[in-house]
Amino acid sequence: MTYSYDAAGQTTGITYPGAKKVSYAYDAAGQMTAASDWLGNKTTFGWTGNGRLASQATPNGVTQTFTYDAADRATKIVATTKSATLGSYGTTYSSTGNVAADTSTDPVATSLARSYAYDAIDQLKSVKTGSATTTYTSSAAGLLTKAANGDTQTYNAAEQVIALKPTSGPSTSYTYDANGARSASTVAASGSTAAATTKFTYTPQGGLASVTPSTTSANVVKYTENGDGLRQSRTKGTSSTSKYLWDLHGDLPLLVDDGAKSYVYGPESNPIYQIDTASGAVQYLTADLVGSTRLITNASGAVVSANAYDAFGKRTTHTGTVDSAIGFSGNLTDPDTGLVYLRTRDYDPTTRQFLTVDPLTRDTATPYAYTYNNPLNHTDPSGLWSLSEGWDWYAENWQAGADQIVLSDAGLALGDALTTGWTGKITSLVVGFGDGASLGLTAQLTDAIAPTGACQVRSNTGWYTTGTVLGTVATTVASAGSTGPAVRPVVSNPKLANIIENQFKGGDSYKRIGDGTTASAIRWERATGKLVGGKNHMIKGKQDSNGLRNLLKGKSGPLSEHDRQVAQALLDDLQNAMGG
């Protein structure tokens, strides 16, 4: 793949293999206004005054509109043609920032309305649909023991699910290898049906290498990965191999080709549409607020496929003959195993767990659980840690959650780190680095991620191994109750420097909360209902957020790459603090 850029450093073109080029246009604020592919299809985009995506109009006559609340959280996506509404997906939030209710209207979920409740540590507890309420039961340690569909799950001391018992039908048992990876799942015998075992193997780096069901060899699925652990191919039985091509130049590795289809992206991390390699047919995708593909429309704007999922991502309904590999939360989903590939690990929506242990368990404290059992409010595109506000955070905050996280020995000594802080373990995540110095990841973290030292975290220029020279470290990850103030990023833009001074000056006080940043104060005020220093820091946070957005839009002139990264990281952390 090759890329072209304008004088401002914005991507103006991406050329796929076979000279297939996608071109991009931008407005004066640097916001993408159009994406055009090699077949002549042009998609246009509109933006809100706050720099959020407001509309997306594809050449098949379908327009998607996006709505936000006063806290700038995504609340609704509506897909329409001139004559009809094809799909509508809405969300409301509670005072604590959790999804309180959602609505879905499409060919699968006709006027479906649900409300949600959570336990004391924000794990999903119940789903109410009409007058019917289904419940989830989870322990304080994050072990989901009962699902809404009635499944009960049993765990061992390592927090590995070892048995799943449905309300009817045979139970399934699970075993693990010495590295803590799922090695087999066995569905018990039932009546005249014999027990069936599916086996799993892994690469030396810990990635999934094969899934072997107990049926015929024609159903064995095999995978390969590159030296950085990113999946490169899939082969089923003796059929031809599908090779994966990833766009690595952006904020998150994005699938652009899987052999059967090419995927075209706009400003977000979900593809706008897919192009069938054999026929050239263009199929347009509509996602919900979690990022899951819900509708596929054809060149005429007619719905040719619709999907529904349960809260933890298992696809419960699929209609139509067209499908997409982009499934739950906008990620690559295997059509045979149902596993969701989240770059570092594979996720199993049936057990609501990852197949392999989290390499950052020391910090996340959840070796296998998905998004702290709060899948409506968080996604995990990396397979390492959860990000909040569904597709919004997924699309916009990956850089703060991955590119920019730098852990020093001092940072690790402060306590738990490398989570987004929504559980209360982390009160602040203040990050930023520029050009010219080492990442500073500790040997302990390196070894936890992979024995080879390969770190499955994205940099601006590609996947990298620990120790890659990237930038001057101006980072701290401070845990709740820590006494260390946050380290202030050093920037060249004077307006950004003023915002940083405003955000970090609380760190100079011996009475500081957490690391003394505005984000820490906001989290404290939201958690306790008490003002820090008699001031409402939410107001201050909103003011500085607006200032950061204006800087990122270039309203005060272009930012250096270092300053842009710092500004984006600060904005991401403020939005995380104010939004939940």
Coordinates of C-alpha atoms in Angstrom, one line a residue:
M1 CA 0.0 0.0 0.0
T2 CA 1.1 3.5 -0.7
Y3 CA 0.0 6.9 0.7
S4 CA -0.1 10.5 -0.5
Y5 CA -0.3 13.5 1.7
D6 CA -1.0 17.3 1.4
A7 CA 1.1 20.1 2.9
A8 CA -0.7 19.8 6.2
G9 CA 0.2 16.1 6.5
Q10 CA -3.3 14.9 5.8
T11 CA -3.8 11.7 3.9
T12 CA -5.1 12.5 0.5
G13 CA -4.8 9.1 -1.0
I14 CA -4.3 5.4 -0.2
T15 CA -3.5 3.0 -3.1
Y16 CA -4.4 -0.6 -2.5
P17 CA -2.7 -3.4 -4.4
G18 CA -3.7 -3.5 -8.1
A19 CA -3.6 0.3 -8.4
K20 CA -6.9 0.7 -6.6
K21 CA -6.8 4.2 -5.1
V22 CA -9.1 5.9 -2.5
S23 CA -8.8 9.7 -2.5
Y24 CA -9.7 12.0 0.4
A25 CA -10.6 15.7 0.5
Y26 CA -10.7 18.1 3.6
D27 CA -12.1 21.4 4.6
A28 CA -10.2 24.4 6.0
A29 CA -10.5 22.9 9.5
G30 CA -8.8 19.6 8.4
Q31 CA -12.1 17.7 8.6
M32 CA -12.6 15.0 5.9
T33 CA -15.3 16.1 3.5
A34 CA -15.2 13.3 0.9
A35 CA -13.8 9.9 0.1
S36 CA -13.7 8.6 -3.5
D37 CA -12.7 5.1 -4.7
W38 CA -11.3 3.6 -7.9
L39 CA -14.8 2.8 -9.1
G40 CA -15.9 6.4 -9.0
N41 CA -18.0 6.0 -5.8
K42 CA -17.9 9.2 -3.7
T43 CA -19.0 9.5 -0.1
T44 CA -19.4 13.0 1.5
F45 CA -19.2 13.9 5.2
G46 CA -20.6 16.8 7.3
W47 CA -19.4 17.9 10.7
T48 CA -20.8 19.6 13.9
G49 CA -19.4 22.8 15.3
N50 CA -17.5 20.7 17.9
G51 CA -15.8 18.7 15.2
R52 CA -17.9 15.6 15.4
L53 CA -19.1 13.6 12.4
A54 CA -22.6 14.8 11.7
S55 CA -23.5 13.1 8.5
Q56 CA -22.3 10.6 5.9
A57 CA -23.9 10.4 2.5
T58 CA -23.0 7.4 0.3
P59 CA -23.6 7.3 -3.5
N60 CA -26.4 4.7 -3.1
G61 CA -28.7 7.5 -1.8
V62 CA -28.4 6.5 1.9
T63 CA -27.5 9.2 4.4
Q64 CA -26.5 8.5 8.0
T65 CA -26.9 11.2 10.5
F66 CA -25.2 11.3 13.9
T67 CA -26.5 13.1 17.0
Y68 CA -24.7 14.0 20.2
D69 CA -25.8 15.2 23.7
A70 CA -24.6 18.2 25.7
A71 CA -21.6 16.1 26.9
D72 CA -20.7 15.4 23.2
R73 CA -21.5 11.7 23.5
A74 CA -23.0 9.9 20.5
T75 CA -26.7 9.4 21.1
K76 CA -28.2 8.4 17.8
I77 CA -27.4 7.1 14.3
V78 CA -30.1 7.1 11.7
A79 CA -29.8 5.7 8.1
T80 CA -32.3 7.1 5.6
T81 CA -33.1 7.4 2.0
K82 CA -35.2 10.1 0.4
S83 CA -38.3 8.0 1.0
A84 CA -37.7 5.8 4.0
T85 CA -35.8 5.3 7.3
L86 CA -33.8 2.1 7.0
G87 CA -32.4 1.9 10.5
S88 CA -32.3 4.0 13.7
Y89 CA -30.1 3.3 16.7
G90 CA -30.3 5.5 19.8
T91 CA -28.8 5.6 23.3
T92 CA -29.4 7.6 26.5
Y93 CA -27.0 7.8 29.4
S94 CA -27.4 7.7 33.2
S95 CA -25.9 10.3 35.5
T96 CA -23.0 7.9 36.0
G97 CA -22.3 7.8 32.3
N98 CA -23.5 4.3 31.6
V99 CA -25.9 3.5 28.8
A100 CA -29.3 3.6 30.5
A101 CA -31.4 2.7 27.5
D102 CA -31.2 2.1 23.8
T103 CA -33.6 1.8 20.9
S104 CA -33.3 -0.1 17.6
T105 CA -35.5 0.2 14.6
D106 CA -34.6 -1.8 11.5
P107 CA -35.8 -4.9 9.6
V108 CA -34.6 -7.2 12.5
A109 CA -35.4 -5.1 15.6
T110 CA -38.7 -3.4 14.8
S111 CA -39.1 -0.6 17.4
L112 CA -37.0 -2.5 20.0
A113 CA -36.5 -0.5 23.3
R114 CA -34.4 -1.8 26.2
S115 CA -33.2 -0.3 29.5
Y116 CA -30.2 -1.4 31.5
A117 CA -29.0 -1.6 35.1
Y118 CA -25.6 -2.1 36.5
D119 CA -24.0 -3.3 39.8
A120 CA -21.9 -1.2 42.2
I121 CA -18.8 -1.6 40.0
D122 CA -20.6 -0.9 36.7
Q123 CA -20.9 -4.4 35.5
L124 CA -24.0 -5.0 33.4
K125 CA -26.7 -6.4 35.7
S126 CA -30.0 -6.5 33.8
V127 CA -31.7 -5.9 30.5
K128 CA -35.4 -4.9 30.5
T129 CA -37.3 -5.3 27.2
G130 CA -40.9 -4.3 27.6
S131 CA -42.1 -5.9 30.8
A132 CA -39.5 -8.7 30.7
T133 CA -36.3 -8.4 32.6
T134 CA -33.3 -10.7 32.1
T135 CA -30.3 -10.6 34.4
Y136 CA -26.5 -11.0 34.5
T137 CA -24.7 -12.1 37.6
S138 CA -21.0 -11.2 38.0
S139 CA -18.7 -11.4 41.0
A140 CA -16.7 -8.5 42.4
A141 CA -13.7 -10.1 40.8
G142 CA -15.3 -9.8 37.4
L143 CA -16.4 -13.4 36.8
L144 CA -19.7 -13.5 34.9
T145 CA -21.5 -16.5 36.4
K146 CA -25.0 -16.1 34.8
A147 CA -25.9 -14.5 31.5
A148 CA -29.2 -13.0 30.4
N149 CA -30.0 -16.0 28.2
G150 CA -29.8 -18.3 31.3
D151 CA -26.3 -19.7 30.7
T152 CA -24.4 -20.4 33.9
Q153 CA -20.6 -20.4 33.8
T154 CA -18.2 -22.0 36.3
Y155 CA -14.5 -20.9 36.8
N156 CA -11.3 -22.2 38.3
A157 CA -8.9 -20.4 40.5
A158 CA -7.2 -18.9 37.4
E159 CA -10.5 -17.2 36.5
Q160 CA -10.8 -19.4 33.4
V161 CA -14.3 -20.5 32.4
I162 CA -14.3 -24.3 32.7
A163 CA -18.0 -25.0 32.2
L164 CA -20.9 -23.4 30.5
K165 CA -24.4 -24.8 31.2
P166 CA -27.3 -23.6 29.1
T167 CA -30.9 -23.6 30.2
S168 CA -31.4 -26.6 27.9
G169 CA -29.2 -28.9 26.0
P170 CA -25.7 -30.2 26.7
S171 CA -23.1 -28.4 28.8
T172 CA -19.7 -27.4 27.4
S173 CA -16.4 -27.8 29.3
Y174 CA -13.1 -26.0 28.6
T175 CA -9.5 -26.8 29.2
Y176 CA -6.3 -24.7 29.0
D177 CA -2.6 -25.1 28.3
A178 CA 0.3 -24.1 30.4
N179 CA 0.2 -20.6 29.1
G180 CA -3.4 -20.1 30.1
A181 CA -4.7 -20.3 26.6
R182 CA -7.9 -22.2 25.9
S183 CA -6.8 -25.6 24.4
A184 CA -10.1 -27.3 24.0
S185 CA -13.9 -27.0 24.3
T186 CA -16.0 -30.1 24.6
V187 CA -19.8 -30.3 24.2
A188 CA -21.1 -33.1 26.3
A189 CA -22.8 -36.1 24.8
S190 CA -26.6 -35.8 24.6
G191 CA -28.9 -38.7 23.7
S192 CA -27.6 -40.3 20.5
T193 CA -25.2 -37.4 19.9
A194 CA -21.6 -38.1 20.9
A195 CA -19.4 -35.6 22.7
A196 CA -17.7 -33.1 20.4
T197 CA -14.3 -31.5 21.1
T198 CA -12.9 -28.4 19.4
K199 CA -9.1 -27.9 19.8
F200 CA -7.2 -24.7 19.7
T201 CA -3.5 -24.1 19.0
Y202 CA -1.3 -21.0 19.2
T203 CA 1.7 -19.4 17.6
P204 CA 4.9 -18.9 19.6
Q205 CA 3.9 -15.3 20.1
G206 CA 0.5 -16.4 21.6
G207 CA -1.8 -15.7 18.7
L208 CA -4.4 -18.1 17.6
A209 CA -3.0 -20.6 15.0
S210 CA -5.8 -23.1 14.5
V211 CA -9.3 -24.1 15.4
T212 CA -10.0 -27.8 14.9
P213 CA -13.6 -29.1 15.3
S214 CA -14.3 -32.7 15.9
T215 CA -15.9 -33.0 12.4
T216 CA -13.9 -33.3 9.2
S217 CA -10.5 -31.8 8.4
A218 CA -12.3 -29.6 5.8
N219 CA -13.6 -27.5 8.7
V220 CA -10.2 -26.8 10.3
V221 CA -9.4 -23.1 10.3
K222 CA -5.8 -22.0 10.4
Y223 CA -4.2 -18.6 10.8
T224 CA -0.8 -17.0 10.3
E225 CA 0.6 -13.8 11.7
N226 CA 3.5 -11.5 11.0
G227 CA 6.5 -10.8 13.4
D228 CA 4.4 -8.2 15.2
G229 CA 1.6 -10.6 15.9
L230 CA -0.9 -9.1 13.4
R231 CA -3.0 -11.7 11.6
Q232 CA -2.0 -12.2 8.0
S233 CA -4.1 -15.0 6.6
R234 CA -6.9 -17.5 7.2
T235 CA -7.3 -20.9 5.6
K236 CA -10.3 -23.3 6.0
G237 CA -9.6 -26.9 5.3
T238 CA -8.0 -27.4 1.9
S239 CA -9.6 -24.3 0.4
S240 CA -7.5 -21.4 -0.8
T241 CA -6.0 -19.0 1.7
S242 CA -7.5 -15.6 2.4
K243 CA -4.7 -13.0 2.9
Y244 CA -5.4 -10.0 5.1
L245 CA -4.1 -6.6 4.3
W246 CA -4.0 -3.9 7.0
D247 CA -3.8 -0.2 6.8
L248 CA -1.1 0.6 9.4
H249 CA -0.6 4.3 8.9
G250 CA -3.5 5.5 11.0
D251 CA -4.5 5.3 14.7
L252 CA -5.5 1.6 14.6
P253 CA -4.7 -1.2 12.2
L254 CA -7.7 -1.4 9.9
L255 CA -8.6 -4.3 7.6
V256 CA -8.6 -3.1 4.0
D257 CA -8.7 -6.5 2.2
D258 CA -9.5 -10.1 3.1
G259 CA -9.2 -11.7 -0.3
A260 CA -13.0 -11.7 -0.8
K261 CA -13.6 -8.0 -0.2
S262 CA -11.9 -4.7 -0.1
Y263 CA -12.9 -2.2 2.6
V264 CA -13.1 1.6 2.1
Y265 CA -12.9 3.9 5.2
G266 CA -13.7 7.5 5.9
P267 CA -12.9 9.5 9.0
E268 CA -14.0 6.7 11.4
S269 CA -12.6 3.3 12.2
N270 CA -15.6 1.5 10.7
P271 CA -15.6 1.0 7.0
I272 CA -18.1 2.9 4.9
Y273 CA -18.6 0.0 2.5
Q274 CA -17.1 -3.2 1.1
I275 CA -16.4 -4.1 -2.5
D276 CA -16.8 -7.7 -3.6
T277 CA -13.6 -8.7 -5.3
A278 CA -15.2 -11.2 -7.7
S279 CA -18.3 -9.2 -8.8
G280 CA -17.3 -5.6 -8.1
A281 CA -20.6 -5.1 -6.2
V282 CA -20.5 -2.4 -3.6
Q283 CA -22.2 -3.1 -0.3
Y284 CA -22.7 -0.2 2.2
L285 CA -22.4 -0.8 6.0
T286 CA -24.4 0.9 8.8
A287 CA -23.1 0.4 12.3
D288 CA -24.8 1.0 15.7
L289 CA -23.3 3.0 18.5
V290 CA -21.1 0.1 19.6
G291 CA -19.7 -0.1 16.1
S292 CA -21.4 -3.4 15.2
T293 CA -22.5 -3.8 11.6
R294 CA -26.3 -3.8 11.6
L295 CA -27.3 -3.1 8.0
I296 CA -25.9 -3.7 4.6
T297 CA -27.4 -1.8 1.6
N298 CA -26.8 -2.3 -2.1
A299 CA -26.1 0.1 -4.8
S300 CA -29.8 1.1 -5.0
G301 CA -30.0 1.8 -1.3
A302 CA -32.1 -1.3 -0.5
V303 CA -31.4 -3.3 2.7
V304 CA -29.9 -6.7 1.6
S305 CA -28.8 -7.8 5.1
A306 CA -29.5 -7.1 8.7
N307 CA -27.9 -8.2 12.0
A308 CA -28.6 -8.2 15.7
Y309 CA -26.3 -9.0 18.6
D310 CA -26.7 -9.7 22.3
A311 CA -24.9 -7.3 24.7
F312 CA -21.7 -9.3 24.7
G313 CA -21.5 -9.5 20.9
K314 CA -22.9 -12.9 19.9
R315 CA -24.8 -12.5 16.7
T316 CA -28.4 -13.5 17.4
T317 CA -30.0 -12.7 14.0
H318 CA -28.8 -12.5 10.4
T319 CA -31.0 -11.9 7.4
G320 CA -30.2 -11.8 3.8
T321 CA -27.6 -13.5 1.6
V322 CA -24.9 -10.8 1.9
D323 CA -22.6 -10.7 4.9
S324 CA -19.6 -8.8 6.1
A325 CA -16.5 -9.9 8.0
I326 CA -16.8 -6.7 10.0
G327 CA -19.1 -7.7 12.8
F328 CA -19.4 -7.0 16.5
S329 CA -17.9 -3.7 17.6
G330 CA -16.6 -3.1 14.0
N331 CA -14.0 -5.9 14.2
L332 CA -13.0 -8.9 12.1
T333 CA -15.3 -11.8 12.9
D334 CA -14.6 -15.4 11.8
P335 CA -17.7 -16.8 9.9
D336 CA -17.1 -20.4 11.1
T337 CA -15.9 -20.0 14.7
G338 CA -17.7 -16.8 15.6
L339 CA -14.5 -15.5 17.3
V340 CA -13.9 -11.8 17.1
Y341 CA -10.3 -10.9 16.3
L342 CA -9.2 -7.9 18.5
R343 CA -5.7 -7.7 17.1
T344 CA -3.8 -9.0 20.2
R345 CA -6.3 -11.6 21.3
D346 CA -9.4 -13.5 20.0
Y347 CA -12.7 -12.9 21.8
D348 CA -15.4 -15.5 22.2
P349 CA -18.9 -13.9 22.5
T350 CA -20.4 -17.3 23.6
T351 CA -18.5 -17.4 26.8
R352 CA -18.0 -13.7 27.0
Q353 CA -14.3 -14.2 27.5
F354 CA -11.0 -14.0 25.6
L355 CA -9.3 -17.3 24.6
T356 CA -6.0 -16.2 26.1
V357 CA -4.9 -14.4 29.2
D358 CA -4.5 -10.6 29.1
P359 CA -0.8 -9.8 28.9
L360 CA -1.6 -6.8 31.1
T361 CA -3.4 -8.7 33.8
R362 CA -1.2 -7.1 36.4
D363 CA -2.8 -3.8 35.5
T364 CA -6.3 -4.7 34.3
A365 CA -6.8 -7.4 37.0
T366 CA -9.1 -9.2 34.5
P367 CA -7.2 -12.0 32.7
Y368 CA -10.1 -13.1 30.4
A369 CA -13.1 -10.9 30.9
Y370 CA -14.3 -8.6 28.1
T371 CA -14.5 -4.8 29.0
Y372 CA -15.0 -5.4 32.7
N373 CA -18.4 -7.0 31.9
N374 CA -19.7 -3.6 30.6
P375 CA -19.9 -4.2 26.9
L376 CA -22.5 -1.4 26.1
N377 CA -20.2 1.3 27.4
H378 CA -16.8 0.0 26.4
T379 CA -15.0 -1.7 23.5
D380 CA -11.6 -3.3 23.3
P381 CA -10.2 -3.0 19.8
S382 CA -6.7 -3.9 20.9
G383 CA -7.5 -6.9 23.1
L384 CA -5.5 -5.3 25.8
W385 CA -7.7 -2.8 27.6
S386 CA -11.1 -1.3 27.3
L387 CA -12.1 2.0 25.8
S388 CA -15.3 3.9 26.6
E389 CA -18.2 5.4 24.7
G390 CA -18.5 2.6 22.2
W391 CA -17.7 3.4 18.6
D392 CA -17.0 7.1 19.4
W393 CA -14.1 6.3 21.8
Y394 CA -13.0 3.4 19.5
A395 CA -12.7 5.7 16.6
E396 CA -11.3 8.8 18.2
N397 CA -9.4 7.8 21.3
W398 CA -7.3 4.8 20.2
Q399 CA -4.3 7.1 19.9
A400 CA -4.6 8.2 23.5
G401 CA -5.2 4.7 24.6
A402 CA -2.4 3.1 22.6
D403 CA -0.1 5.3 20.6
Q404 CA 0.4 7.6 23.6
I405 CA 0.6 5.3 26.6
V406 CA 4.1 5.2 27.9
L407 CA 4.9 3.5 31.2
S408 CA 8.1 4.2 33.1
D409 CA 9.4 2.4 36.1
A410 CA 8.2 5.3 38.2
G411 CA 4.8 5.1 36.6
L412 CA 4.4 1.4 37.4
A413 CA 5.6 2.0 40.9
L414 CA 2.6 4.3 41.4
G415 CA 0.2 1.4 41.2
D416 CA -2.2 -0.1 38.7
A417 CA -1.7 1.3 35.2
L418 CA -2.7 1.0 31.6
T419 CA -6.5 1.0 32.0
T420 CA -8.8 3.8 31.2
G421 CA -9.7 4.6 34.8
W422 CA -13.5 4.0 34.6
T423 CA -13.3 1.4 37.4
G424 CA -11.7 3.9 39.8
K425 CA -8.3 2.1 39.7
I426 CA -6.9 4.9 37.7
T427 CA -7.8 8.5 38.4
S428 CA -5.7 10.0 35.7
L429 CA -4.2 9.1 32.4
V430 CA -2.1 12.0 31.1
V431 CA 0.0 11.2 28.2
G432 CA 2.1 12.7 25.3
F433 CA 5.3 12.2 23.6
G434 CA 7.1 13.7 20.5
D435 CA 10.1 12.8 18.5
G436 CA 13.5 11.5 19.5
A437 CA 13.5 9.4 22.6
S438 CA 12.8 5.8 23.8
L439 CA 9.4 4.5 24.8
G440 CA 10.6 3.5 28.3
L441 CA 8.4 0.4 28.7
T442 CA 9.7 -1.7 31.6
A443 CA 11.1 -5.2 31.2
Q444 CA 8.2 -6.5 33.3
L445 CA 5.6 -5.0 30.9
T446 CA 7.6 -6.2 27.9
D447 CA 7.7 -9.8 29.2
A448 CA 4.0 -9.7 30.0
I449 CA 3.1 -8.7 26.5
A450 CA 5.2 -11.3 24.7
P451 CA 8.3 -13.4 25.4
T452 CA 9.9 -11.9 22.3
G453 CA 9.4 -8.4 23.5
A454 CA 6.8 -7.6 20.7
C455 CA 4.5 -5.0 22.1
Q456 CA 1.0 -5.1 20.5
V457 CA 0.5 -1.3 20.8
R458 CA 0.2 1.0 17.7
S459 CA 2.6 3.7 17.0
N460 CA 2.1 6.5 14.4
T461 CA 4.3 4.8 11.9
G462 CA 3.3 1.2 12.4
W463 CA 3.3 -1.7 14.9
Y464 CA 6.5 -1.6 16.8
T465 CA 8.6 -3.6 19.2
T466 CA 9.3 -2.4 22.7
G467 CA 12.2 0.1 22.8
T468 CA 11.5 1.7 19.4
V469 CA 12.6 5.3 19.4
L470 CA 9.5 7.4 19.3
G471 CA 9.7 10.5 21.4
T472 CA 10.4 12.6 24.5
V473 CA 8.5 11.0 27.3
A474 CA 6.2 13.5 29.0
T475 CA 3.9 11.0 30.6
T476 CA 2.6 9.7 33.9
V477 CA 0.0 7.2 34.8
A478 CA -1.1 7.9 38.3
S479 CA -3.2 5.5 40.4
A480 CA -5.9 6.4 42.8
G481 CA -4.5 7.7 46.1
S482 CA -1.0 8.2 44.6
T483 CA 1.0 11.1 45.9
G484 CA 2.9 12.0 42.7
P485 CA 1.8 14.9 40.6
A486 CA 1.4 14.4 36.9
V487 CA 4.3 15.3 34.6
R488 CA 3.5 18.3 32.4
P489 CA 4.0 17.8 28.7
V490 CA 6.4 20.3 27.1
V491 CA 4.9 21.9 24.0
S492 CA 5.8 24.7 21.6
N493 CA 2.3 26.2 20.9
P494 CA 1.7 29.0 23.5
K495 CA -2.1 28.5 23.6
L496 CA -1.7 24.8 24.2
A497 CA 0.9 25.6 26.9
N498 CA -1.7 27.8 28.6
I499 CA -4.2 25.0 28.6
I500 CA -1.7 22.6 30.0
E501 CA -0.8 25.0 32.7
N502 CA -4.5 25.3 33.5
Q503 CA -5.0 21.6 33.5
F504 CA -1.9 20.7 35.6
K505 CA -1.6 23.5 38.1
G506 CA -3.5 21.5 40.7
G507 CA -0.5 19.2 40.9
D508 CA 1.5 21.9 42.7
S509 CA -0.8 21.8 45.7
Y510 CA -0.2 19.4 48.6
K511 CA -4.0 19.1 48.8
R512 CA -4.2 17.8 45.3
I513 CA -6.7 15.0 44.3
G514 CA -5.0 12.1 42.5
D515 CA -2.3 13.6 40.3
G516 CA -3.7 17.1 40.6
T517 CA -5.0 17.4 37.0
T518 CA -8.4 18.8 36.1
A519 CA -9.4 15.3 34.9
S520 CA -8.6 13.8 38.3
A521 CA -10.7 16.5 40.0
I522 CA -13.6 15.8 37.6
R523 CA -13.5 12.1 38.3
W524 CA -13.4 12.8 42.1
E525 CA -16.3 15.1 41.9
R526 CA -18.4 12.7 39.8
A527 CA -17.6 9.8 42.1
T528 CA -18.2 11.6 45.4
G529 CA -20.5 14.5 44.6
K530 CA -18.1 16.8 46.4
L531 CA -16.4 19.8 44.8
V532 CA -12.6 20.0 44.9
G533 CA -11.5 23.3 46.3
G534 CA -15.1 24.6 46.2
K535 CA -14.9 24.7 42.3
N536 CA -16.9 22.8 39.7
H537 CA -14.1 21.4 37.6
M538 CA -16.6 20.1 35.0
I539 CA -17.1 23.7 33.8
K540 CA -13.3 24.1 33.5
G541 CA -13.1 20.8 31.7
K542 CA -15.6 21.8 29.1
Q543 CA -13.9 25.1 28.5
D544 CA -10.5 23.6 28.0
S545 CA -12.0 20.8 25.9
N546 CA -13.4 23.5 23.5
G547 CA -10.0 25.1 23.4
L548 CA -8.3 21.9 22.6
R549 CA -10.8 21.1 19.8
N550 CA -10.2 24.5 18.3
L551 CA -6.4 24.0 18.4
L552 CA -6.8 20.5 16.8
K553 CA -8.9 22.1 14.0
G554 CA -6.1 24.4 13.3
K555 CA -8.0 27.6 14.2
S556 CA -4.8 29.1 15.7
G557 CA -2.6 27.7 13.0
P558 CA -1.1 24.3 12.4
L559 CA 0.2 22.3 15.4
S560 CA 3.5 20.3 15.3
E561 CA 2.9 16.5 15.4
H562 CA 4.1 16.4 19.0
D563 CA 1.8 19.2 20.0
R564 CA -1.1 17.6 18.2
Q565 CA -0.5 14.3 20.0
V566 CA -0.4 16.0 23.4
A567 CA -3.6 18.1 22.6
Q568 CA -5.5 15.0 21.4
A569 CA -4.4 13.0 24.5
L570 CA -5.5 15.8 26.9
L571 CA -8.8 16.1 25.1
D572 CA -9.4 12.3 25.2
D573 CA -8.7 12.2 28.9
L574 CA -11.0 15.1 29.7
Q575 CA -13.8 13.5 27.6
N576 CA -13.2 10.2 29.4
A577 CA -13.4 12.0 32.8
M578 CA -16.5 14.0 32.0
G579 CA -18.3 11.2 30.1
G580 CA -18.0 8.5 32.6

